[in-house]
Coordinates of C-alpha atoms and ligand atoms in Angstrom, one line a residue:
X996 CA -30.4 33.8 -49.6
X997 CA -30.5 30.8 -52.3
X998 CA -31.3 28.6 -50.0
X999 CA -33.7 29.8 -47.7
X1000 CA -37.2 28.9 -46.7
X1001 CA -36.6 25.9 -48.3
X1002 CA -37.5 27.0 -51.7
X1003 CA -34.5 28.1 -53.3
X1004 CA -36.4 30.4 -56.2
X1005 CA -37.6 32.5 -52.9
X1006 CA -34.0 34.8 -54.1
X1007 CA -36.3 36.4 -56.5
X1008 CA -37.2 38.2 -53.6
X1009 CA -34.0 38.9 -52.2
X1010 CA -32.1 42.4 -52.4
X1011 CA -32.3 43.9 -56.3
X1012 CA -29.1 44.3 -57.3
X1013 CA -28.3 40.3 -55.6
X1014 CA -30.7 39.1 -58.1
X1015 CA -29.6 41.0 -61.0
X1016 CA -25.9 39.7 -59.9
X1017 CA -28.0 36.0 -59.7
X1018 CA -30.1 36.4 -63.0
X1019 CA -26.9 37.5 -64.8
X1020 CA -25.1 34.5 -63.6
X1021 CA -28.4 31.7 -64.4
X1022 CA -28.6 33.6 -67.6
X1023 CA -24.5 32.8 -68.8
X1024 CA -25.0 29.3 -67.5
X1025 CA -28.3 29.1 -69.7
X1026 CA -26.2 30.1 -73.0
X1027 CA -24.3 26.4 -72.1
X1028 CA -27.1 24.9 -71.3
X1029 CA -28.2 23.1 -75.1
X1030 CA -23.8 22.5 -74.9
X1031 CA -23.8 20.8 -71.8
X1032 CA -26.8 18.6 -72.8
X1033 CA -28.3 19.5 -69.9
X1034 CA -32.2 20.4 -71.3
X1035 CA -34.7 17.8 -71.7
X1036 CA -38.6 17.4 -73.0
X1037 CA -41.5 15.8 -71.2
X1038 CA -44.8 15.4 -72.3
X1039 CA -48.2 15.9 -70.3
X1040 CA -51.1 14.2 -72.0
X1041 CA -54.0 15.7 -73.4
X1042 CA -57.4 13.4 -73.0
X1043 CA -61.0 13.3 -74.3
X1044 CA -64.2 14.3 -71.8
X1045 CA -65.4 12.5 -70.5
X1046 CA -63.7 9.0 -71.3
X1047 CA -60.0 10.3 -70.1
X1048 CA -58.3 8.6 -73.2
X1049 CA -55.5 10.6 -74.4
X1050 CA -55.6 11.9 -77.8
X1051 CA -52.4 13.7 -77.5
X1052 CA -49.5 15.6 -75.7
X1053 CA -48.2 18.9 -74.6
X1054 CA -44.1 18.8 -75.1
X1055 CA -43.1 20.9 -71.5
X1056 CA -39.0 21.6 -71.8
X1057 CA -36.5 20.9 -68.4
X1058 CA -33.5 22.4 -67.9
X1059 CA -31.4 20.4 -65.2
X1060 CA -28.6 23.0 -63.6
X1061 CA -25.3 21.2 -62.7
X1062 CA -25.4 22.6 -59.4
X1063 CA -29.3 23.6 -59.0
X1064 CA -30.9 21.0 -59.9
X1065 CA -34.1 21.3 -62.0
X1066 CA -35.0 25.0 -62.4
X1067 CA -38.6 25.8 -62.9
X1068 CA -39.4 27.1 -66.8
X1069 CA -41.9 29.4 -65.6
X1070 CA -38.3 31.1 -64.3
X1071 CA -36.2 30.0 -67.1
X1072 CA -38.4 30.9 -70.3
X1073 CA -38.8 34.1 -69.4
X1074 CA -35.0 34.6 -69.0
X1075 CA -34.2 33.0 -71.8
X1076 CA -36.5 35.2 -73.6
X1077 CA -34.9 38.1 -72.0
X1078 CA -31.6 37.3 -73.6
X1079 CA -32.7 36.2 -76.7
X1080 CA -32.1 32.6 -75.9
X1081 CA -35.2 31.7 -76.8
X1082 CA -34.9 31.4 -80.3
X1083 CA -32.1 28.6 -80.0
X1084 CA -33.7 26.7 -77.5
X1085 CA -37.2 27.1 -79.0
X1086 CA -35.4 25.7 -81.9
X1087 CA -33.8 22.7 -80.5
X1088 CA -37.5 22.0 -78.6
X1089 CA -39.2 22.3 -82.0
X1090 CA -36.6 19.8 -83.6
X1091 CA -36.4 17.6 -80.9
X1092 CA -40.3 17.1 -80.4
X1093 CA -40.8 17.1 -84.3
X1094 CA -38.6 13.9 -84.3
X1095 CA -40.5 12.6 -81.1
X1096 CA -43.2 12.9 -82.6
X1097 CA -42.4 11.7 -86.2
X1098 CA -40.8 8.5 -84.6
X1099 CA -44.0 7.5 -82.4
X1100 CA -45.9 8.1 -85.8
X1101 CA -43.8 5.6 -87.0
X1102 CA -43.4 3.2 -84.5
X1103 CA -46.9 2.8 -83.3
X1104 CA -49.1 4.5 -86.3
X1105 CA -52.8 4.9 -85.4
X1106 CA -52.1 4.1 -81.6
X1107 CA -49.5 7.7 -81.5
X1108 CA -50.5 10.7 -79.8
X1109 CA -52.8 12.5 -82.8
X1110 CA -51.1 15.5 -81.6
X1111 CA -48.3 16.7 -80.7
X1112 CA -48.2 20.1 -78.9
X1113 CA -45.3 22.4 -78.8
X1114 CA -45.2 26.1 -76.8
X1115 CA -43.5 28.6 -79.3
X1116 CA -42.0 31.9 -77.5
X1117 CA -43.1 35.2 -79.0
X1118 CA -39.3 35.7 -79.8
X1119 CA -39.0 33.1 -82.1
X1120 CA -42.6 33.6 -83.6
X1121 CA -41.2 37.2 -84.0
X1122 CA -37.9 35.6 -86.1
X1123 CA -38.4 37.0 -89.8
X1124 CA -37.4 32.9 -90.8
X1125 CA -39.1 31.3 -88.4
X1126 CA -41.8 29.8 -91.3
X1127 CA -39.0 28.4 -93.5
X1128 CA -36.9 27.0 -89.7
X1129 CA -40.4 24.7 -89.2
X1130 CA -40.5 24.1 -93.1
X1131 CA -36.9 22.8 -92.4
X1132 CA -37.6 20.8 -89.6
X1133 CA -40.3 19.1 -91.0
X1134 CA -38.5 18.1 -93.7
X1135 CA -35.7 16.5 -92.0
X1136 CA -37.8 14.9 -89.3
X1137 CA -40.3 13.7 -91.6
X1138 CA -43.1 14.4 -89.3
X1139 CA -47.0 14.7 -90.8
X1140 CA -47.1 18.6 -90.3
X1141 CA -50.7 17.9 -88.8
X1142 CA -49.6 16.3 -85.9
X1143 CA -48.5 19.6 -84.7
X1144 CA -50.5 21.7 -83.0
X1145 CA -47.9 25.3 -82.1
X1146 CA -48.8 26.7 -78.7
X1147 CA -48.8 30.8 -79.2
X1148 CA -49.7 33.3 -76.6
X1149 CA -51.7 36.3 -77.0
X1150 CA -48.6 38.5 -75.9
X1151 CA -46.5 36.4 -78.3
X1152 CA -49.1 37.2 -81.4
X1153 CA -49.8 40.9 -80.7
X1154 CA -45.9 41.7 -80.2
X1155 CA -43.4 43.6 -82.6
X1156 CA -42.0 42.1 -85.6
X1157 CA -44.7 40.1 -87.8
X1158 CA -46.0 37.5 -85.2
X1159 CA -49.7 37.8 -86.9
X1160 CA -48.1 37.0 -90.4
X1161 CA -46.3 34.2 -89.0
X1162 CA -49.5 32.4 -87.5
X1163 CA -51.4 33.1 -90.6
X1164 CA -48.6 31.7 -92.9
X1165 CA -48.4 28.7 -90.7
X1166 CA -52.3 27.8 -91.2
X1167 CA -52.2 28.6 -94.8
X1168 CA -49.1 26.2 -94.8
X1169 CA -51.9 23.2 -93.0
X1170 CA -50.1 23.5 -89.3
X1171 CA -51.8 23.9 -86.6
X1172 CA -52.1 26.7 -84.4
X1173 CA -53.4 27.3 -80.7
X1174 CA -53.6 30.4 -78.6
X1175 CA -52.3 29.6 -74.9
X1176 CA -53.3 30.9 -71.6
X1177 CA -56.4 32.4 -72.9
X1178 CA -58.5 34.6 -71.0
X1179 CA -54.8 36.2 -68.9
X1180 CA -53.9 38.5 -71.5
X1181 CA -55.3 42.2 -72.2
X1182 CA -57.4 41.7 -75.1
X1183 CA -58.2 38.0 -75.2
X1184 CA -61.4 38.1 -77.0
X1185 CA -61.2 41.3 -79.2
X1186 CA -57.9 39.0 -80.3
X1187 CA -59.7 36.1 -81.8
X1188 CA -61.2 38.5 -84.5
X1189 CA -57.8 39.1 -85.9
X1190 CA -55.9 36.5 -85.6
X1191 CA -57.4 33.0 -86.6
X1192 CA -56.1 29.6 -84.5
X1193 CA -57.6 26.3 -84.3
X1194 CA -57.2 25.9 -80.7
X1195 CA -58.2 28.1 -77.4
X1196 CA -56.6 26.5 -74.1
X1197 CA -58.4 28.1 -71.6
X1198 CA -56.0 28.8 -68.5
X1199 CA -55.6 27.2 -65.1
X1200 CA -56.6 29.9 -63.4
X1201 CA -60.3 29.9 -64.9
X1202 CA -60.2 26.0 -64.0
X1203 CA -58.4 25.3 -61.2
X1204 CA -56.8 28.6 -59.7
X1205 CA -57.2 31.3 -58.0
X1206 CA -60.1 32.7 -60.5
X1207 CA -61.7 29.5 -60.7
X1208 CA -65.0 29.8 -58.6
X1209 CA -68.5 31.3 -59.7
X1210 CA -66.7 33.7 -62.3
X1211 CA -64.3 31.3 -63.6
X1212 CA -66.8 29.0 -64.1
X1213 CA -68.6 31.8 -66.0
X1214 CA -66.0 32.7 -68.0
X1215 CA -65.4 28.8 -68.9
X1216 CA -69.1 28.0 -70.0
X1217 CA -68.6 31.5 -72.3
X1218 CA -65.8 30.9 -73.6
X1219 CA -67.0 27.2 -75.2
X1220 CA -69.5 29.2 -76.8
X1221 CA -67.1 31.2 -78.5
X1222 CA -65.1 28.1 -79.8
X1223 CA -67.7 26.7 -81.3
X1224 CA -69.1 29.8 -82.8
X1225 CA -65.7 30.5 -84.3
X1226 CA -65.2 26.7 -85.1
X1227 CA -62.2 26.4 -83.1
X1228 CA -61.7 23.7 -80.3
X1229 CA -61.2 24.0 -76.7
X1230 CA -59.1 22.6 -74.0
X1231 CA -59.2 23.2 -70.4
X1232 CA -56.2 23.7 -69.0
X1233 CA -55.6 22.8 -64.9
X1234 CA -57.8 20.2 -64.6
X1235 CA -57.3 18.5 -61.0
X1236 CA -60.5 17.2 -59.6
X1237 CA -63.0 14.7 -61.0
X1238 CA -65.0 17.6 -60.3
X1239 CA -63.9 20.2 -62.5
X1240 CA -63.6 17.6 -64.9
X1241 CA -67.2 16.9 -64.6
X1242 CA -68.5 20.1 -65.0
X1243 CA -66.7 20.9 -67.8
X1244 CA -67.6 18.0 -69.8
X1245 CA -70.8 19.0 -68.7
X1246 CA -70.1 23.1 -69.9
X1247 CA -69.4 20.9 -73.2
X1248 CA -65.6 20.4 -73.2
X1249 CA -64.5 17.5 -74.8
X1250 CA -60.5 18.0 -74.4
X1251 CA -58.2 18.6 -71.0
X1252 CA -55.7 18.4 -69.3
X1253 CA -53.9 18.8 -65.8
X1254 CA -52.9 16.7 -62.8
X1255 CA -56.0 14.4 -62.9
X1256 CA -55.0 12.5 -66.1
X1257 CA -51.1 12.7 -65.7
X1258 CA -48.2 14.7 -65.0
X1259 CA -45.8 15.2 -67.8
X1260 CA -43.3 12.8 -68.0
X1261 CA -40.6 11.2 -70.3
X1262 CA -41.1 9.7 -73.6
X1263 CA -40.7 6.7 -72.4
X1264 CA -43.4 6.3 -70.0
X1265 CA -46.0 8.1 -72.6
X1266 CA -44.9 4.7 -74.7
X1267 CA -45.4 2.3 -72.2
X1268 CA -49.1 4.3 -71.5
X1269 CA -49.5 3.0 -75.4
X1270 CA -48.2 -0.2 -75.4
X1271 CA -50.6 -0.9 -71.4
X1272 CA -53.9 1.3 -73.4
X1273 CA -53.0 -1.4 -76.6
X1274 CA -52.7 -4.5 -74.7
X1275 CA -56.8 -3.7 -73.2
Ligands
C2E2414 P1 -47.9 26.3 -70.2 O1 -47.6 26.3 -71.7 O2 -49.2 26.9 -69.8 O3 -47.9 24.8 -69.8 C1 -48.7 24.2 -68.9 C2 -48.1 24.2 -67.5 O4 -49.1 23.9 -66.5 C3 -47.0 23.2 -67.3 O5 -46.1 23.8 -66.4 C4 -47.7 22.0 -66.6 O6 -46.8 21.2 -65.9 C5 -48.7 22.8 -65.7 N1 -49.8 21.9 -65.4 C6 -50.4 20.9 -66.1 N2 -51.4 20.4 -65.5 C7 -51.6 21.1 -64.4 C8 -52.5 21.1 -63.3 O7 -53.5 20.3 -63.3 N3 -52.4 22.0 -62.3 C9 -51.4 22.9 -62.3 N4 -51.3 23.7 -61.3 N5 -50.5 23.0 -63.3 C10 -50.6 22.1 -64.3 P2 -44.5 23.8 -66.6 O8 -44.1 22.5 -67.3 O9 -43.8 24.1 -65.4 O10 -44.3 25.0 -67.7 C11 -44.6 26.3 -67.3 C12 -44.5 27.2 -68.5 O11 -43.2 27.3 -69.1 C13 -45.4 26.7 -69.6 O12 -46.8 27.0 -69.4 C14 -44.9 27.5 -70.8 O13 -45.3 28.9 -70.7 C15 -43.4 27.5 -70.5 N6 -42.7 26.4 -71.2 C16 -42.6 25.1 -71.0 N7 -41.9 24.5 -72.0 C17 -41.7 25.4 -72.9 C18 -41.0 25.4 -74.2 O14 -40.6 24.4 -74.7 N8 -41.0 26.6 -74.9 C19 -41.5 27.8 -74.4 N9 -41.4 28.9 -75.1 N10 -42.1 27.8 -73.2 C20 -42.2 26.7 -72.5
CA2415 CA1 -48.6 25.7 -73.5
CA2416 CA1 -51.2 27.2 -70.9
CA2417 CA1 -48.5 29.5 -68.6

C-alpha cells in the first residue's frame, strides 16, 4: 500500500493494524535516526511588511529515511512525540540551531538573522530540566540568549507536567517565547491571559488555508488588535500571494512568512541571501 497513489504517506489510510505494524516499524528506525546522522535543519525566513527584508528565521527539522526518502515532520513529530523521542531530538535541534545561530552572530554580526526561531514540542517543554538543558546550551554555544525566539503551542503549554512554569521561567530568564499555530487550538484567546509570550504566529489556515476567506480575514485583523493591546508581536504564518501579503500589511502586520518570501532551505543558502542583501 506504501506506494500507492503516488504519495507514499497515503498508508496512513491503509488497513489499521498495517499501520500500527508500519508506525511501529518508522518509529524503531526514528530511535537511529540522530545515530545514523540522518536528521538535518533548514531555515525559512521571517521578513518585514511591507519591504520583504528578512529579519529572521524559523529552524524547520528533516529527517532523511535510508530507504524513504525525506519523510514529512508533520508525520514524524508527532510520532516522535508519541514515543518520547521528542525530547532527544528536540534536544539535538535546540543545540544544533543555538550553534547556527551563535556562529552567523559571529561571522556576520549586525547583518545575522536577529532571530532565530526554534519549535519546542510539549514533551520537552513538559521535561522537569528542560530550563537548566537551554541554560546548558547556551552556555556551550555561546549564543546571545535573545536571538532566540522558542516556538510553543497552545496544546504544548496547557499540557501535564509544569509547561506554564517553564515558559514563565524562560521569560524571566530574558528568552523569548512565541505561541504557535494560534487561533487552531481550544482556548486560544482565554490562553493569552495566563500564559504571557512575546510572540502570536497566527496560523496558515487564517492566511492562506482553508479558513482563510471573509472569516479568516476577520479573525486576522482581531487578532492584531490583541497583540498590540497585550504588547506582543505578530507574524502571519502562510503567506503565499502578494495579496495576502498586502492586506495584511495593510490589517497592520509588520512580520510573515510563507512561500512568497522563501522556502526553507539550508544554512548555506540563508548565507549567501546575506552576503547577495550585503553586497546592494
Ligand atoms: P510549524 O511550526 O507551523 O512550521 C511551519 C510549517 O509551515 C513548515 O512546515 C513550513 O514549511 C510551512 N510553511 C511555511 N510557509 C508556508 C506557506 O506559505 N504555505 C504553506 N502551505 N506552508 C508553509 P514543515 O517544515 O513541514 O513543518 C511542519 C511542522 O512540523 C511544523 O509546523 C512543526 O509543528 C513541526 N516541526 C518542524 N520542525 C520541528 C522541530 O524542530 N521540532 C518540533 N517539535 N516540531 C517541528
Ligand atoms: Ca513553528
Ligand atoms: Ca506554525
Ligand atoms: Ca503547524
Amino acid at each position: 500500500a506504501k506506494a500507492a497513489g503516488g504519495d507514499r504517506w497515503q498508508w496512513f489510510d491503509a488497513a489499521h493494524d498495517e499501520q500500527a505494524q508500519e508506525e511501529a516499524r518508522l518509529g524503531d528506525d526514528l530511535d537511529l535516526a540522530l545515530l545514523r546522522d540522518e536528521m538535518f535543519l533548514l531555515f525559512q525566513p521571517i521578513v518585514e511588511l511591507p519591504s520583504g527584508r528578512p529579519t529572521g528565521v524559523e529552524v524547520l527539522l528533516r529527517w532523511r529515511h535510508p530507504t524513504l526518502g525525506l519523510v514529512p515532520p508533520d508525520v514524524f513529530v508527532p510520532l516522535a512525540e508519541r514515543t518520547g523521542r521528542i525530547v532527544d531530538i528536540g534536544r539535538w535541534v535546540l543545540e544544533n540551531a543555538s550553534r547556527q545561530a551563535a556562529l552567523w552572530q559571529h561571522r556576520y554580526g549586525e547583518r545575522a538573522p536577529a532571530k532565530v526561531s526554534i519549535n519546542v514540542s510539549a514533551r520537552q517543554l513538559a521535561e522537569p530540566g528542560f530550563v537548566a538543558e537551554v541554560e546548558d546550551i547556551l552556555a556551550r554555544t555561546g549564543v546571545d540568549r535573545d536571538r532566540l525566539l522558542l516556538e510553543v503551542t497552545e496544546t504544548a503549554v496547557l499540557g501535564a507536567g509544569a509547561p506554564l512554569e517553564a515558559v514563565r521561567e524562560l521569560r524571566e530568564r530574558g528568552l523569548r517565547v512565541a505561541l504557535d499555530d494560534f487561533g487552531t487550538g481550544q482556548s486560544s484567546l482565554s490562553l493569552l491571559l495566563t500564559v504571557p509570550v512575546d510572540v502570536l504566529k497566527v496560523d496558515k489556515s487564517f492566511v492562506s488555508g482553508e479558513a482563510a476567506g471573509q472569516a479568516g480575514a476577520v479573525i486576522v485583523e482581531h487578532l492584531i488588535g490583541f497583540t498590540n493591546g497585550l504588547r506582543m508581536e505578530a507574524v502571519a504564518e502562510g503567506v503565499e500571494t502578494e495579496d495576502q501579503a498586502q492586506r495584511l500589511h495593510e490589517a497592520g502586520y509588520s512580520l510573515a512568512q510563507g512561500f512568497l518570501f522563501g522556502r526553507p532551505v539550508t544554512a548555506e543558502e540563508i548565507e549567501s541571501g546575506l552576503l547577495t542583501a550585503a553586497a546592494r
